[in-house]
PDB file of C-alpha atoms in Angstrom:
ATOM      1  CA  MET A   1     210.088  58.200 112.037  1.00 40.00           C
ATOM      2  CA  ALA A   2     212.994  59.949 113.741  1.00 41.00           C
ATOM      3  CA  PHE A   3     214.869  62.672 111.944  1.00 37.00           C
ATOM      4  CA  PRO A   4     218.593  63.179 112.551  1.00 40.00           C
ATOM      5  CA  LEU A   5     219.459  66.222 114.563  1.00 40.00           C
ATOM      6  CA  LEU A   6     221.112  68.971 112.556  1.00 37.00           C
ATOM      7  CA  PRO A   7     224.040  70.855 114.010  1.00 40.00           C
ATOM      8  CA  MET A   8     223.048  74.178 115.494  1.00 40.00           C
ATOM      9  CA  ARG A   9     224.230  77.289 113.704  1.00 37.00           C
ATOM     10  CA  PRO A  10     226.824  79.057 115.831  1.00 41.00           C
ATOM     11  CA  PRO A  11     225.686  82.405 117.174  1.00 39.00           C
ATOM     12  CA  THR A  12     226.733  85.492 115.243  1.00 37.00           C
ATOM     13  CA  PRO A  13     229.436  87.402 117.087  1.00 38.00           C
ATOM     14  CA  SER A  14     228.128  90.562 118.718  1.00 36.00           C
ATOM     15  CA  ARG A  15     229.079  93.577 116.599  1.00 35.00           C
ATOM     16  CA  ASP A  16     227.880  97.119 116.181  1.00 37.00           C
ATOM     17  CA  ILE A  17     224.950  96.776 113.772  1.00 34.00           C
ATOM     18  CA  GLY A  18     225.738 100.186 112.310  1.00 36.00           C
ATOM     19  CA  LYS A  19     229.141  98.926 111.161  1.00 36.00           C
ATOM     20  CA  LEU A  20     228.085  95.655 109.552  1.00 36.00           C
ATOM     21  CA  PRO A  21     229.109  95.363 105.882  1.00 39.00           C
ATOM     22  CA  MET A  22     226.411  96.531 103.456  1.00 50.00           C
ATOM     23  CA  PRO A  23     225.833  95.803  99.749  1.00 56.00           C
ATOM     24  CA  ILE A  24     226.397  99.503  99.105  1.00 60.00           C
ATOM     25  CA  ASP A  25     229.978  99.118 100.292  1.00 60.00           C
ATOM     26  CA  ASP A  26     230.678  96.798  97.361  1.00 60.00           C
ATOM     27  CA  HIS A  27     230.212  99.736  94.957  1.00 63.00           C
ATOM     28  CA  LYS A  28     231.886 102.590  96.794  1.00 65.00           C
ATOM     29  CA  GLU A  29     234.781 102.600  94.318  1.00 69.00           C
ATOM     30  CA  ASP A  30     232.384 102.973  91.368  1.00 73.00           C
ATOM     31  CA  ARG A  31     232.326 106.669  90.431  1.00 77.00           C
ATOM     32  CA  GLN A  32     228.998 106.238  88.590  1.00 82.00           C
ATOM     33  CA  PHE A  33     227.317 104.752  91.657  1.00 82.00           C
ATOM     34  CA  VAL A  34     224.885 107.130  93.435  1.00 86.00           C
ATOM     35  CA  THR A  35     225.084 106.266  97.115  1.00 83.00           C
ATOM     36  CA  ALA A  36     222.176 108.493  98.202  1.00 87.00           C
ATOM     37  CA  LEU A  37     219.862 106.817  95.677  1.00 88.00           C
ATOM     38  CA  ALA A  38     221.002 103.364  96.787  1.00 87.00           C
ATOM     39  CA  ARG A  39     220.295 104.228 100.414  1.00 89.00           C
ATOM     40  CA  GLY A  40     216.831 105.474  99.542  1.00 88.00           C
ATOM     41  CA  LEU A  41     216.042 102.232  97.722  1.00 88.00           C
ATOM     42  CA  GLN A  42     217.445 100.307 100.647  1.00 88.00           C
ATOM     43  CA  VAL A  43     214.956 102.069 102.931  1.00 90.00           C
ATOM     44  CA  LEU A  44     212.077 101.009 100.675  1.00 87.00           C
ATOM     45  CA  LYS A  45     213.310  97.401 100.711  1.00 84.00           C
ATOM     46  CA  CYS A  46     212.895  97.346 104.502  1.00 84.00           C
ATOM     47  CA  PHE A  47     209.136  97.061 104.037  1.00 75.00           C
ATOM     48  CA  THR A  48     209.234  93.765 102.128  1.00 59.00           C
ATOM     49  CA  SER A  49     209.293  91.624 105.267  1.00 45.00           C
ATOM     50  CA  GLY A  50     205.575  92.002 105.927  1.00 45.00           C
ATOM     51  CA  GLU A  51     205.385  94.818 108.480  1.00 49.00           C
ATOM     52  CA  GLU A  52     203.076  97.574 107.365  1.00 60.00           C
ATOM     53  CA  HIS A  53     204.516 100.326 109.591  1.00 79.00           C
ATOM     54  CA  LEU A  54     208.122 100.986 110.592  1.00 88.00           C
ATOM     55  CA  GLY A  55     209.755 103.749 112.595  1.00 91.00           C
ATOM     56  CA  ASN A  56     213.047 105.471 111.821  1.00 93.00           C
ATOM     57  CA  GLN A  57     214.866 103.482 114.482  1.00 93.00           C
ATOM     58  CA  GLU A  58     213.750 100.137 113.006  1.00 90.00           C
ATOM     59  CA  ILE A  59     214.642 101.267 109.505  1.00 92.00           C
ATOM     60  CA  ALA A  60     218.057 102.439 110.692  1.00 92.00           C
ATOM     61  CA  GLN A  61     218.749  99.028 112.224  1.00 90.00           C
ATOM     62  CA  ARG A  62     217.676  97.155 109.106  1.00 88.00           C
ATOM     63  CA  CYS A  63     219.617  99.418 106.754  1.00 88.00           C
ATOM     64  CA  ARG A  64     222.583  99.621 109.105  1.00 88.00           C
ATOM     65  CA  LEU A  65     222.617 103.381 108.721  1.00 91.00           C
ATOM     66  CA  PRO A  66     222.751 106.202 111.276  1.00 92.00           C
ATOM     67  CA  LYS A  67     219.297 107.247 112.403  1.00 93.00           C
ATOM     68  CA  SER A  68     219.998 110.839 111.363  1.00 94.00           C
ATOM     69  CA  THR A  69     220.616 109.676 107.791  1.00 93.00           C
ATOM     70  CA  VAL A  70     217.456 107.554 107.802  1.00 94.00           C
ATOM     71  CA  THR A  71     215.429 110.490 109.118  1.00 94.00           C
ATOM     72  CA  ARG A  72     216.485 112.588 106.133  1.00 94.00           C
ATOM     73  CA  LEU A  73     215.793 109.735 103.719  1.00 95.00           C
ATOM     74  CA  THR A  74     212.313 108.985 105.066  1.00 94.00           C
ATOM     75  CA  HIS A  75     211.461 112.696 105.032  1.00 92.00           C
ATOM     76  CA  THR A  76     212.480 112.960 101.372  1.00 93.00           C
ATOM     77  CA  LEU A  77     210.695 109.746 100.383  1.00 92.00           C
ATOM     78  CA  THR A  78     207.536 110.968 102.116  1.00 90.00           C
ATOM     79  CA  LEU A  79     207.585 114.283 100.240  1.00 88.00           C
ATOM     80  CA  LEU A  80     207.895 112.324  96.974  1.00 87.00           C
ATOM     81  CA  ASP A  81     205.024 109.988  97.987  1.00 80.00           C
ATOM     82  CA  PHE A  82     207.208 106.859  98.095  1.00 84.00           C
ATOM     83  CA  LEU A  83     206.460 106.616 101.824  1.00 87.00           C
ATOM     84  CA  HIS A  84     203.439 107.654 103.845  1.00 81.00           C
ATOM     85  CA  HIS A  85     204.003 109.065 107.337  1.00 85.00           C
ATOM     86  CA  ASP A  86     201.487 108.265 110.052  1.00 79.00           C
ATOM     87  CA  SER A  87     201.836 111.321 112.291  1.00 80.00           C
ATOM     88  CA  VAL A  88     199.910 109.690 115.141  1.00 78.00           C
ATOM     89  CA  GLN A  89     202.175 106.631 115.401  1.00 81.00           C
ATOM     90  CA  ASN A  90     205.221 108.457 113.969  1.00 89.00           C
ATOM     91  CA  ARG A  91     205.805 105.488 111.679  1.00 88.00           C
ATOM     92  CA  TYR A  92     205.970 104.920 107.927  1.00 88.00           C
ATOM     93  CA  ARG A  93     204.396 102.653 105.350  1.00 81.00           C
ATOM     94  CA  LEU A  94     204.833 102.358 101.597  1.00 76.00           C
ATOM     95  CA  GLY A  95     203.265 105.204  99.656  1.00 74.00           C
ATOM     96  CA  MET A  96     201.365 105.363  96.390  1.00 64.00           C
ATOM     97  CA  ALA A  97     204.422 106.122  94.259  1.00 69.00           C
ATOM     98  CA  THR A  98     206.137 102.933  95.448  1.00 70.00           C
ATOM     99  CA  LEU A  99     203.059 100.843  94.754  1.00 57.00           C
ATOM    100  CA  SER A 100     202.877 102.362  91.287  1.00 58.00           C
ATOM    101  CA  LEU A 101     206.296 100.896  90.475  1.00 60.00           C
ATOM    102  CA  GLY A 102     205.031  97.341  90.698  1.00 51.00           C
ATOM    103  CA  GLY A 103     201.599  95.800  90.762  1.00 47.00           C
ATOM    104  CA  THR A 104     199.779  98.993  89.895  1.00 51.00           C
ATOM    105  CA  THR A 105     201.237  98.844  86.401  1.00 53.00           C
ATOM    106  CA  LEU A 106     199.522  95.496  85.889  1.00 48.00           C
ATOM    107  CA  LEU A 107     196.362  96.881  87.447  1.00 57.00           C
ATOM    108  CA  ARG A 108     196.344  99.707  84.924  1.00 58.00           C
ATOM    109  CA  LEU A 109     196.469  97.236  82.056  1.00 58.00           C
ATOM    110  CA  ASP A 110     193.726  95.055  83.563  1.00 67.00           C
ATOM    111  CA  ALA A 111     191.593  98.053  84.466  1.00 72.00           C
ATOM    112  CA  ARG A 112     191.814  99.543  80.989  1.00 76.00           C
ATOM    113  CA  GLU A 113     190.909  96.281  79.283  1.00 80.00           C
ATOM    114  CA  ILE A 114     188.019  95.565  81.629  1.00 85.00           C
ATOM    115  CA  SER A 115     186.684  99.114  81.794  1.00 90.00           C
ATOM    116  CA  ARG A 116     186.902 100.146  78.149  1.00 91.00           C
ATOM    117  CA  PRO A 117     183.607  98.586  76.875  1.00 94.00           C
ATOM    118  CA  ILE A 118     181.715  99.658  80.008  1.00 95.00           C
ATOM    119  CA  MET A 119     183.044 103.189  79.699  1.00 95.00           C
ATOM    120  CA  GLN A 120     182.157 103.352  76.008  1.00 95.00           C
ATOM    121  CA  GLU A 121     178.596 102.285  76.733  1.00 96.00           C
ATOM    122  CA  LEU A 122     178.338 104.962  79.429  1.00 96.00           C
ATOM    123  CA  ALA A 123     179.696 107.573  77.015  1.00 95.00           C
ATOM    124  CA  ASN A 124     177.114 106.568  74.413  1.00 94.00           C
ATOM    125  CA  GLN A 125     174.306 106.724  76.969  1.00 95.00           C
ATOM    126  CA  THR A 126     175.198 110.135  78.387  1.00 94.00           C
ATOM    127  CA  GLY A 127     177.119 111.965  75.663  1.00 92.00           C
ATOM    128  CA  CYS A 128     179.830 112.635  78.272  1.00 93.00           C
ATOM    129  CA  LEU A 129     183.584 112.225  78.285  1.00 93.00           C
ATOM    130  CA  ILE A 130     184.153 109.194  80.521  1.00 95.00           C
ATOM    131  CA  ALA A 131     187.499 108.840  82.280  1.00 94.00           C
ATOM    132  CA  LEU A 132     189.147 106.266  84.510  1.00 93.00           C
ATOM    133  CA  GLY A 133     191.852 107.701  86.733  1.00 91.00           C
ATOM    134  CA  MET A 134     194.012 107.248  89.784  1.00 87.00           C
ATOM    135  CA  ARG A 135     196.016 109.556  91.968  1.00 87.00           C
ATOM    136  CA  GLU A 136     199.656 110.109  91.087  1.00 79.00           C
ATOM    137  CA  GLY A 137     201.379 112.681  93.255  1.00 78.00           C
ATOM    138  CA  MET A 138     199.182 115.742  93.604  1.00 82.00           C
ATOM    139  CA  SER A 139     197.237 115.079  90.396  1.00 86.00           C
ATOM    140  CA  MET A 140     194.751 112.595  89.028  1.00 90.00           C
ATOM    141  CA  LEU A 141     196.152 110.611  86.097  1.00 86.00           C
ATOM    142  CA  TYR A 142     193.863 109.450  83.293  1.00 88.00           C
ATOM    143  CA  LEU A 143     194.301 105.721  82.643  1.00 85.00           C
ATOM    144  CA  GLU A 144     191.586 105.467  79.979  1.00 87.00           C
ATOM    145  CA  THR A 145     188.959 107.659  78.324  1.00 90.00           C
ATOM    146  CA  ALA A 146     185.852 107.091  76.221  1.00 92.00           C
ATOM    147  CA  ARG A 147     183.648 109.549  74.345  1.00 89.00           C
ATOM    148  CA  SER A 148     180.675 109.321  72.051  1.00 84.00           C
ATOM    149  CA  ASP A 149     180.103 111.015  68.710  1.00 76.00           C
ATOM    150  CA  ALA A 150     177.464 113.133  70.459  1.00 68.00           C
ATOM    151  CA  SER A 151     179.914 114.525  73.006  1.00 65.00           C
ATOM    152  CA  VAL A 152     180.282 118.300  72.753  1.00 60.00           C
ATOM    153  CA  ILE A 153     182.997 118.753  75.376  1.00 62.00           C
ATOM    154  CA  THR A 154     185.827 120.787  73.871  1.00 59.00           C
ATOM    155  CA  ILE A 155     188.689 119.940  76.251  1.00 65.00           C
ATOM    156  CA  ARG A 156     190.809 117.170  74.767  1.00 70.00           C
ATOM    157  CA  LEU A 157     191.738 114.933  77.676  1.00 74.00           C
ATOM    158  CA  ASN A 158     193.132 111.511  76.873  1.00 74.00           C
ATOM    159  CA  LEU A 159     195.225 108.702  78.299  1.00 71.00           C
ATOM    160  CA  GLY A 160     198.038 110.191  80.380  1.00 73.00           C
ATOM    161  CA  SER A 161     196.332 113.547  80.978  1.00 81.00           C
ATOM    162  CA  ARG A 162     196.637 115.002  84.475  1.00 85.00           C
ATOM    163  CA  ILE A 163     194.059 117.110  86.296  1.00 91.00           C
ATOM    164  CA  PRO A 164     194.097 118.798  89.735  1.00 90.00           C
ATOM    165  CA  LEU A 165     192.925 117.115  92.920  1.00 90.00           C
ATOM    166  CA  HIS A 166     190.852 119.678  94.780  1.00 89.00           C
ATOM    167  CA  THR A 167     188.929 121.444  91.987  1.00 92.00           C
ATOM    168  CA  THR A 168     187.883 118.438  89.898  1.00 95.00           C
ATOM    169  CA  ALA A 169     185.135 115.888  90.514  1.00 97.00           C
ATOM    170  CA  MET A 170     187.628 113.057  90.008  1.00 97.00           C
ATOM    171  CA  GLY A 171     190.080 114.462  92.540  1.00 96.00           C
ATOM    172  CA  ARG A 172     187.359 115.179  95.075  1.00 96.00           C
ATOM    173  CA  ALA A 173     185.935 111.675  94.706  1.00 97.00           C
ATOM    174  CA  TYR A 174     189.395 110.266  95.361  1.00 96.00           C
ATOM    175  CA  LEU A 175     189.812 112.343  98.521  1.00 95.00           C
ATOM    176  CA  ALA A 176     186.268 111.665  99.745  1.00 95.00           C
ATOM    177  CA  GLY A 177     186.675 107.929  99.248  1.00 93.00           C
ATOM    178  CA  SER A 178     190.158 107.706 100.776  1.00 91.00           C
ATOM    179  CA  ARG A 179     190.922 106.542 104.280  1.00 87.00           C
ATOM    180  CA  PRO A 180     191.204 109.421 106.778  1.00 88.00           C
ATOM    181  CA  ALA A 181     194.961 109.000 107.233  1.00 84.00           C
ATOM    182  CA  ALA A 182     195.590 109.125 103.480  1.00 83.00           C
ATOM    183  CA  ARG A 183     193.316 112.145 103.108  1.00 88.00           C
ATOM    184  CA  ARG A 184     195.092 113.988 105.922  1.00 88.00           C
ATOM    185  CA  SER A 185     198.451 113.295 104.299  1.00 85.00           C
ATOM    186  CA  VAL A 186     197.311 114.780 100.988  1.00 88.00           C
ATOM    187  CA  MET A 187     195.718 117.792 102.641  1.00 90.00           C
ATOM    188  CA  GLU A 188     198.901 118.493 104.600  1.00 89.00           C
ATOM    189  CA  ARG A 189     200.794 118.631 101.311  1.00 86.00           C
ATOM    190  CA  VAL A 190     198.124 120.894  99.788  1.00 88.00           C
ATOM    191  CA  LYS A 191     198.480 123.222 102.763  1.00 89.00           C
ATOM    192  CA  ASN A 192     202.258 123.332 102.382  1.00 88.00           C
ATOM    193  CA  LEU A 193     201.975 124.058  98.672  1.00 86.00           C
ATOM    194  CA  ASN A 194     199.234 126.686  98.947  1.00 88.00           C
ATOM    195  CA  PRO A 195     198.966 128.076 102.493  1.00 91.00           C
ATOM    196  CA  GLU A 196     197.155 131.260 101.372  1.00 91.00           C
ATOM    197  CA  GLY A 197     194.352 129.414  99.571  1.00 91.00           C
ATOM    198  CA  TYR A 198     194.156 126.429 101.909  1.00 92.00           C
ATOM    199  CA  ALA A 199     191.082 127.589 103.849  1.00 93.00           C
ATOM    200  CA  ASP A 200     188.976 127.742 100.663  1.00 92.00           C
ATOM    201  CA  ILE A 201     190.339 124.398  99.478  1.00 92.00           C
ATOM    202  CA  GLU A 202     189.554 122.766 102.818  1.00 93.00           C
ATOM    203  CA  ARG A 203     185.974 124.042 102.729  1.00 93.00           C
ATOM    204  CA  ALA A 204     185.526 122.689  99.201  1.00 93.00           C
ATOM    205  CA  ILE A 205     186.872 119.271 100.193  1.00 94.00           C
ATOM    206  CA  THR A 206     184.633 119.200 103.273  1.00 94.00           C
ATOM    207  CA  ARG A 207     181.601 119.915 101.095  1.00 95.00           C
ATOM    208  CA  ALA A 208     182.726 117.187  98.690  1.00 95.00           C
ATOM    209  CA  GLY A 209     182.920 114.721 101.580  1.00 95.00           C
ATOM    210  CA  GLU A 210     179.384 115.575 102.648  1.00 96.00           C
ATOM    211  CA  GLU A 211     178.186 115.197  99.060  1.00 97.00           C
ATOM    212  CA  TYR A 212     179.877 111.809  98.815  1.00 97.00           C
ATOM    213  CA  GLU A 213     178.243 110.615 102.026  1.00 96.00           C
ATOM    214  CA  ALA A 214     174.834 111.532 100.620  1.00 97.00           C
ATOM    215  CA  THR A 215     175.192 110.448  96.981  1.00 97.00           C
ATOM    216  CA  ASP A 216     178.303 108.193  96.616  1.00 97.00           C
ATOM    217  CA  CYS A 217     179.604 110.783  94.141  1.00 98.00           C
ATOM    218  CA  CYS A 218     181.325 114.168  93.970  1.00 97.00           C
ATOM    219  CA  THR A 219     180.651 116.949  91.478  1.00 97.00           C
ATOM    220  CA  SER A 220     182.402 120.013  90.116  1.00 96.00           C
ATOM    221  CA  TYR A 221     180.675 122.729  88.121  1.00 95.00           C
ATOM    222  CA  SER A 222     182.924 125.346  86.447  1.00 93.00           C
ATOM    223  CA  GLU A 223     185.404 125.122  89.340  1.00 92.00           C
ATOM    224  CA  TRP A 224     188.305 123.667  87.395  1.00 90.00           C
ATOM    225  CA  ARG A 225     187.450 124.932  83.925  1.00 87.00           C
ATOM    226  CA  GLY A 226     184.595 127.364  83.410  1.00 88.00           C
ATOM    227  CA  GLU A 227     183.070 125.339  80.585  1.00 90.00           C
ATOM    228  CA  VAL A 228     183.212 121.932  82.313  1.00 92.00           C
ATOM    229  CA  GLY A 229     180.780 120.155  84.632  1.00 94.00           C
ATOM    230  CA  ALA A 230     181.615 116.705  85.993  1.00 96.00           C
ATOM    231  CA  ILE A 231     180.642 113.945  88.406  1.00 98.00           C
ATOM    232  CA  ALA A 232     182.825 111.100  89.719  1.00 98.00           C
ATOM    233  CA  THR A 233     182.739 108.099  92.029  1.00 98.00           C
ATOM    234  CA  PRO A 234     185.523 105.960  93.563  1.00 96.00           C
ATOM    235  CA  LEU A 235     186.239 102.439  92.314  1.00 92.00           C
ATOM    236  CA  ARG A 236     187.354  99.834  94.838  1.00 85.00           C
ATOM    237  CA  VAL A 237     188.885  96.983  92.896  1.00 78.00           C
ATOM    238  CA  GLY A 238     190.377  95.135  95.870  1.00 68.00           C
ATOM    239  CA  LYS A 239     193.458  92.933  95.581  1.00 59.00           C
ATOM    240  CA  GLY A 240     195.263  95.397  97.846  1.00 58.00           C
ATOM    241  CA  MET A 241     195.579  97.838  94.959  1.00 67.00           C
ATOM    242  CA  PRO A 242     195.107 101.622  95.041  1.00 75.00           C
ATOM    243  CA  MET A 243     191.685 103.139  94.584  1.00 86.00           C
ATOM    244  CA  MET A 244     190.672 104.381  91.144  1.00 91.00           C
ATOM    245  CA  VAL A 245     187.958 106.853  90.134  1.00 96.00           C
ATOM    246  CA  LEU A 246     185.396 106.844  87.317  1.00 97.00           C
ATOM    247  CA  SER A 247     184.167 110.215  86.073  1.00 97.00           C
ATOM    248  CA  ALA A 248     181.774 111.715  83.531  1.00 96.00           C
ATOM    249  CA  SER A 249     182.250 115.266  82.287  1.00 94.00           C
ATOM    250  CA  GLY A 250     180.735 117.511  79.673  1.00 92.00           C
ATOM    251  CA  ASP A 251     179.925 121.021  78.561  1.00 91.00           C
ATOM    252  CA  ILE A 252     178.494 123.039  81.447  1.00 92.00           C
ATOM    253  CA  ARG A 253     175.555 124.051  79.265  1.00 91.00           C
ATOM    254  CA  THR A 254     174.360 120.443  79.127  1.00 91.00           C
ATOM    255  CA  MET A 255     175.867 119.115  82.380  1.00 93.00           C
ATOM    256  CA  THR A 256     173.283 120.828  84.543  1.00 94.00           C
ATOM    257  CA  PRO A 257     172.813 119.636  88.139  1.00 94.00           C
ATOM    258  CA  GLN A 258     169.415 118.225  87.175  1.00 95.00           C
ATOM    259  CA  PHE A 259     170.799 116.215  84.240  1.00 96.00           C
ATOM    260  CA  VAL A 260     173.712 114.987  86.307  1.00 97.00           C
ATOM    261  CA  GLU A 261     171.569 113.930  89.269  1.00 96.00           C
ATOM    262  CA  HIS A 262     168.734 112.242  87.389  1.00 96.00           C
ATOM    263  CA  THR A 263     170.506 110.820  84.325  1.00 96.00           C
ATOM    264  CA  VAL A 264     174.282 110.646  84.651  1.00 97.00           C
ATOM    265  CA  ARG A 265     174.685 109.704  88.312  1.00 98.00           C
ATOM    266  CA  PRO A 266     172.623 106.443  88.230  1.00 98.00           C
ATOM    267  CA  LEU A 267     174.377 105.283  85.062  1.00 98.00           C
ATOM    268  CA  LEU A 268     177.808 106.216  86.465  1.00 98.00           C
ATOM    269  CA  LEU A 269     177.210 104.231  89.663  1.00 98.00           C
ATOM    270  CA  ARG A 270     175.940 101.237  87.703  1.00 97.00           C
ATOM    271  CA  SER A 271     179.022 101.318  85.472  1.00 97.00           C
ATOM    272  CA  ALA A 272     181.333 101.594  88.484  1.00 96.00           C
ATOM    273  CA  TRP A 273     179.650  98.579  90.073  1.00 95.00           C
ATOM    274  CA  ALA A 274     180.039  96.591  86.835  1.00 94.00           C
ATOM    275  CA  ILE A 275     183.781  97.347  86.705  1.00 92.00           C
ATOM    276  CA  GLU A 276     184.254  96.432  90.361  1.00 90.00           C
ATOM    277  CA  GLN A 277     182.580  93.061  89.841  1.00 89.00           C
ATOM    278  CA  HIS A 278     185.269  92.017  87.360  1.00 83.00           C
ATOM    279  CA  PHE A 279     187.875  92.329  90.115  1.00 77.00           C
ATOM    280  CA  GLN A 280     186.004  90.222  92.657  1.00 75.00           C
ATOM    281  CA  PRO A 281     187.485  86.818  93.612  1.00 63.00           C
ATOM    282  CA  GLY A 282     186.533  84.165  91.117  1.00 61.00           C
ATOM    283  CA  ASN A 283     186.189  86.517  88.155  1.00 60.00           C
TER     284      ASN A 283
END
């Protein structure tokens, strides 16, 4: 069967791409309209076409903005974690903060519903405070917690609590389980924020990486809070979503290295595996 030929679309006249009309121009008379914010969002929209990495020049062409303006925007968005800068390729991809605006919100709801009974069972078995968390900025954010009546931990951490990255078991497990490029990006920010203490932090993270390679977990004993001992392991739920972390913490008097290694760690890993299975295709 022959199909009729459609008329060809006439070519677009050659014009300076930097001077093409933009949606932002439609609002320039609106005194409440924040042009800088609109341009930043426009930069983020450039990544919806499927490319994972873009350079400033490509972004400038797509946004029809001067490259100097785009360079400032991408720098700011990177500092705020909306973009991630690959220093080797000198290109950008969407960062964790951008992902958190969309699908991650649904993931949090799914993860909490799926994880809650497993976490409660683990809390009952160990007497620990069990927490599910993910990185948000330079902290780990608690998405869900579970504790047993036998828990003697005194720190009241609940949904929405934030804890540091480099001194906690949860934060160390996130860094140890992250891809090298993501880990380097975080460590660069840590160095900028705390240049005097960076050498000690780097040594602690290196030790955590070695511990993770040997045990699939990371620990912290009295390094964040003097009375707290904890162990954590990354959760890989797939679906292109950010990594989460499952942790168990308790009073340092009961969370001894021996108890953690022989009792808590096997149960923690089994619980993490059970949560991950719910996110596998077909479940």
